[in-house]
Amino acid sequence: MNVHELVSVLADPDVLRARCRALALLDVVLGGSAPRHDYFPGWRAGVDLATRENGSGDLYGVVFDPAGVFLYGFDHECDATPWREWPRAHWPGLLEGLPAALAHYPADPELQFEGFFDATVCVWREADAASWRCGPVVFAPGESDGAGWLFRVLTDGSAETVCSDAEDYYERPVDRQAVAAILAGAPVDRRTVSVLNPVAGFEAVADRARWV
């Protein structure tokens, strides 16, 4: 899957936001020392930011702005990496067509690395739009932008896929029923915490969860 397929399978913004929060909350409960998913309400005035990093330099971010949603991903080993040449350069067409209301985000220092917006995938959806859009990027057969694996969990959103991904990362079994409850928006209670992370204290987890 590349970005052209990604725009057809992304959920609507409200569903996407809820899924991003649930994934961040799940990482809080699972209690890893380096959680992959984060959610920052009020990252900017009226703007939320969801992120995922895998610890190897690959990441994605989703900016929820009243003007729309801006989603980007970076696969450092794919064909579309800006590091394929020096100075770094985006894959042709990556940001072409980005609406003015969202066009300032690639220039936000917090979304840049060493003064450059490292991205191999970019997608957006204005507040009044009925579908997701991307730039006119072109890939030869076999070329990739990393969209398929970067956004697999976010686009699927099923408890089975989320659990499999978490088990691979945390290297321990993850209860499907508890994860399904979190994905459905159920409050995190003592039972959920004890099932997903028996060594965690409920109060500590609940305190951290309030910030998601």
Coordinates of C-alpha atoms in Angstrom, one line a residue:
M1 CA 0.0 0.0 0.0
N2 CA 1.2 3.5 -0.9
V3 CA -0.3 6.9 -0.1
H4 CA -2.8 6.6 -3.0
E5 CA -4.3 3.5 -1.4
L6 CA -4.0 5.0 2.1
V7 CA -6.4 7.8 1.3
S8 CA -9.1 5.3 0.4
V9 CA -8.9 3.3 3.7
L10 CA -8.3 6.0 6.3
A11 CA -11.3 6.4 8.7
D12 CA -13.2 9.7 9.0
P13 CA -11.4 12.2 11.3
D14 CA -13.6 11.6 14.4
V15 CA -13.0 7.9 14.2
L16 CA -9.3 8.4 13.5
R17 CA -9.0 10.7 16.5
A18 CA -10.7 8.2 18.8
R19 CA -8.4 5.4 17.5
C20 CA -5.3 7.5 18.1
R21 CA -6.3 8.3 21.7
A22 CA -7.1 4.6 22.3
L23 CA -3.7 3.5 21.0
A24 CA -2.0 6.0 23.2
L25 CA -4.1 5.0 26.2
L26 CA -3.2 1.3 25.6
D27 CA 0.5 2.1 25.6
V28 CA 0.0 3.9 28.9
V29 CA -1.7 0.8 30.4
L30 CA 0.8 -1.6 29.0
G31 CA 3.5 0.5 30.6
G32 CA 6.5 0.2 28.4
S33 CA 9.5 2.3 29.2
A34 CA 9.3 3.7 25.7
P35 CA 5.7 3.8 24.6
R36 CA 5.3 4.1 20.8
H37 CA 1.9 6.0 20.7
D38 CA 1.3 9.4 22.2
Y39 CA -1.6 11.8 22.2
F40 CA -1.1 15.5 23.0
P41 CA -4.4 17.3 23.6
G42 CA -3.9 21.1 23.2
W43 CA -0.6 20.6 21.5
R44 CA -1.3 24.0 19.9
A45 CA -4.3 26.3 20.7
G46 CA -7.3 24.2 19.7
V47 CA -5.0 21.6 18.0
D48 CA -4.3 18.0 19.1
L49 CA -1.3 15.9 17.9
A50 CA -1.1 12.1 17.8
T51 CA 2.2 10.4 17.2
R52 CA 3.8 7.0 16.9
E53 CA 7.6 6.3 16.9
N54 CA 9.1 2.8 16.6
G55 CA 12.5 3.7 18.2
S56 CA 14.4 3.1 14.9
G57 CA 13.7 6.5 13.4
D58 CA 10.4 5.6 11.7
L59 CA 7.3 7.6 12.8
Y60 CA 4.0 9.2 12.0
G61 CA 2.1 12.2 13.2
V62 CA -1.6 13.2 12.9
V63 CA -2.5 16.9 13.5
F64 CA -6.1 17.5 14.4
D65 CA -6.8 21.2 13.6
P66 CA -10.2 22.9 13.4
A67 CA -9.3 23.6 9.8
G68 CA -8.7 19.9 9.0
V69 CA -6.4 17.0 9.6
F70 CA -2.8 16.7 8.4
L71 CA -1.2 13.2 8.6
Y72 CA 2.4 12.4 7.7
G73 CA 4.7 9.4 8.0
F74 CA 8.4 8.7 7.7
D75 CA 10.0 5.5 6.7
H76 CA 13.7 6.1 6.8
E77 CA 14.5 3.1 4.5
C78 CA 11.9 3.4 1.8
D79 CA 12.5 4.7 -1.7
A80 CA 10.8 8.0 -0.9
T81 CA 13.1 8.9 2.0
P82 CA 14.4 12.5 1.8
W83 CA 17.8 11.1 2.7
R84 CA 18.1 9.4 -0.7
E85 CA 20.0 12.6 -1.8
W86 CA 21.8 15.5 -0.2
P87 CA 20.6 18.1 0.6
R88 CA 17.5 16.2 1.6
A89 CA 14.6 16.6 -0.7
H90 CA 11.0 15.4 -0.6
W91 CA 9.7 12.9 -3.1
P92 CA 8.3 14.9 -6.0
G93 CA 4.7 16.0 -5.4
L94 CA 4.6 15.0 -1.7
L95 CA 3.3 18.3 -0.5
E96 CA 1.8 19.6 -3.7
G97 CA -1.8 20.7 -3.2
L98 CA -1.6 20.9 0.6
P99 CA -4.3 23.5 1.5
A100 CA -3.2 26.9 2.9
A101 CA -4.9 26.3 6.2
L102 CA -2.7 23.3 6.9
A103 CA 0.4 24.3 4.9
H104 CA 2.3 25.7 7.9
Y105 CA 2.7 22.3 9.6
P106 CA 5.6 21.0 7.6
A107 CA 7.5 24.2 8.7
D108 CA 6.7 23.7 12.4
P109 CA 10.1 23.1 14.1
E110 CA 8.5 20.5 16.4
L111 CA 7.7 18.4 13.4
Q112 CA 11.1 18.7 11.8
F113 CA 14.4 17.0 12.3
E114 CA 17.5 19.2 12.0
G115 CA 15.5 21.9 10.3
F116 CA 13.8 19.6 7.7
F117 CA 10.4 18.0 7.6
D118 CA 11.3 14.3 7.3
A119 CA 8.3 12.7 5.6
T120 CA 7.7 10.0 3.0
V121 CA 3.9 10.0 3.3
C122 CA 1.6 13.1 3.5
V123 CA -2.3 13.1 3.5
W124 CA -4.8 15.8 4.5
R125 CA -8.5 16.4 4.8
E126 CA -9.9 19.9 5.2
A127 CA -12.8 20.3 7.7
D128 CA -15.5 20.6 5.0
A129 CA -14.0 17.9 2.7
A130 CA -15.7 14.5 2.2
S131 CA -12.5 12.6 1.5
W132 CA -8.8 12.4 2.1
R133 CA -6.3 13.9 -0.4
C134 CA -2.6 13.5 -1.2
G135 CA -0.2 15.1 -3.6
P136 CA 0.4 13.7 -7.1
V137 CA 3.3 11.5 -6.2
V138 CA 4.3 8.7 -8.6
F139 CA 6.0 5.4 -7.9
A140 CA 7.6 3.0 -10.3
P141 CA 6.7 -0.7 -9.7
G142 CA 8.4 -1.9 -6.6
E143 CA 8.9 1.6 -5.1
S144 CA 7.5 2.3 -1.7
D145 CA 6.8 5.2 0.6
G146 CA 6.2 3.1 3.7
A147 CA 2.5 3.8 4.0
G148 CA 1.6 0.1 4.1
W149 CA 3.4 -0.8 7.3
L150 CA 3.5 2.6 9.0
F151 CA -0.3 3.0 9.1
R152 CA -1.4 -0.7 9.2
V153 CA -2.6 -0.6 12.8
L154 CA -4.2 2.8 12.5
T155 CA -6.1 2.0 9.3
D156 CA -7.2 -1.5 10.5
G157 CA -8.1 -0.6 14.0
S158 CA -9.3 -4.1 15.0
A159 CA -8.5 -5.6 18.4
E160 CA -6.7 -8.5 16.7
T161 CA -4.4 -6.3 14.7
V162 CA -3.7 -4.0 17.6
C163 CA -3.0 -6.9 20.0
S164 CA -0.7 -8.6 17.5
D165 CA 1.3 -5.4 17.1
A166 CA 1.5 -4.8 20.8
E167 CA 2.6 -8.4 21.5
D168 CA 5.3 -8.1 18.9
Y169 CA 6.6 -4.9 20.6
Y170 CA 6.1 -5.8 24.3
E171 CA 7.0 -9.5 23.8
R172 CA 4.1 -10.7 26.0
P173 CA 0.5 -11.8 25.6
V174 CA -2.1 -9.0 25.4
D175 CA -5.7 -9.7 26.3
R176 CA -8.0 -9.2 23.3
Q177 CA -11.1 -8.4 25.3
A178 CA -9.4 -5.7 27.3
V179 CA -8.0 -4.1 24.2
A180 CA -11.4 -4.3 22.4
A181 CA -12.9 -2.4 25.4
I182 CA -10.2 0.4 25.2
L183 CA -10.7 0.7 21.4
A184 CA -14.5 1.0 22.0
G185 CA -13.9 3.9 24.4
A186 CA -14.6 2.2 27.7
P187 CA -13.1 3.8 30.8
V188 CA -9.9 2.2 32.0
D189 CA -10.8 0.4 35.3
R190 CA -8.8 -1.7 37.7
R191 CA -9.7 -4.9 36.0
T192 CA -8.5 -3.7 32.6
V193 CA -5.2 -2.5 34.1
S194 CA -4.6 -5.7 36.0
V195 CA -5.3 -7.9 33.0
L196 CA -3.1 -5.9 30.7
N197 CA -0.3 -5.0 33.1
P198 CA -0.4 -7.0 36.4
V199 CA 2.6 -5.2 37.8
A200 CA 1.2 -1.7 37.3
G201 CA -0.4 0.3 40.0
F202 CA -3.9 1.4 39.0
E203 CA -3.6 4.9 40.5
A204 CA -0.3 5.6 38.6
V205 CA -1.8 4.4 35.3
A206 CA -5.0 6.4 35.9
D207 CA -3.1 9.5 36.6
R208 CA -1.1 9.2 33.4
A209 CA -4.2 8.3 31.4
R210 CA -5.8 11.6 32.3
W211 CA -3.4 13.3 30.0
V212 CA -4.3 11.3 27.0

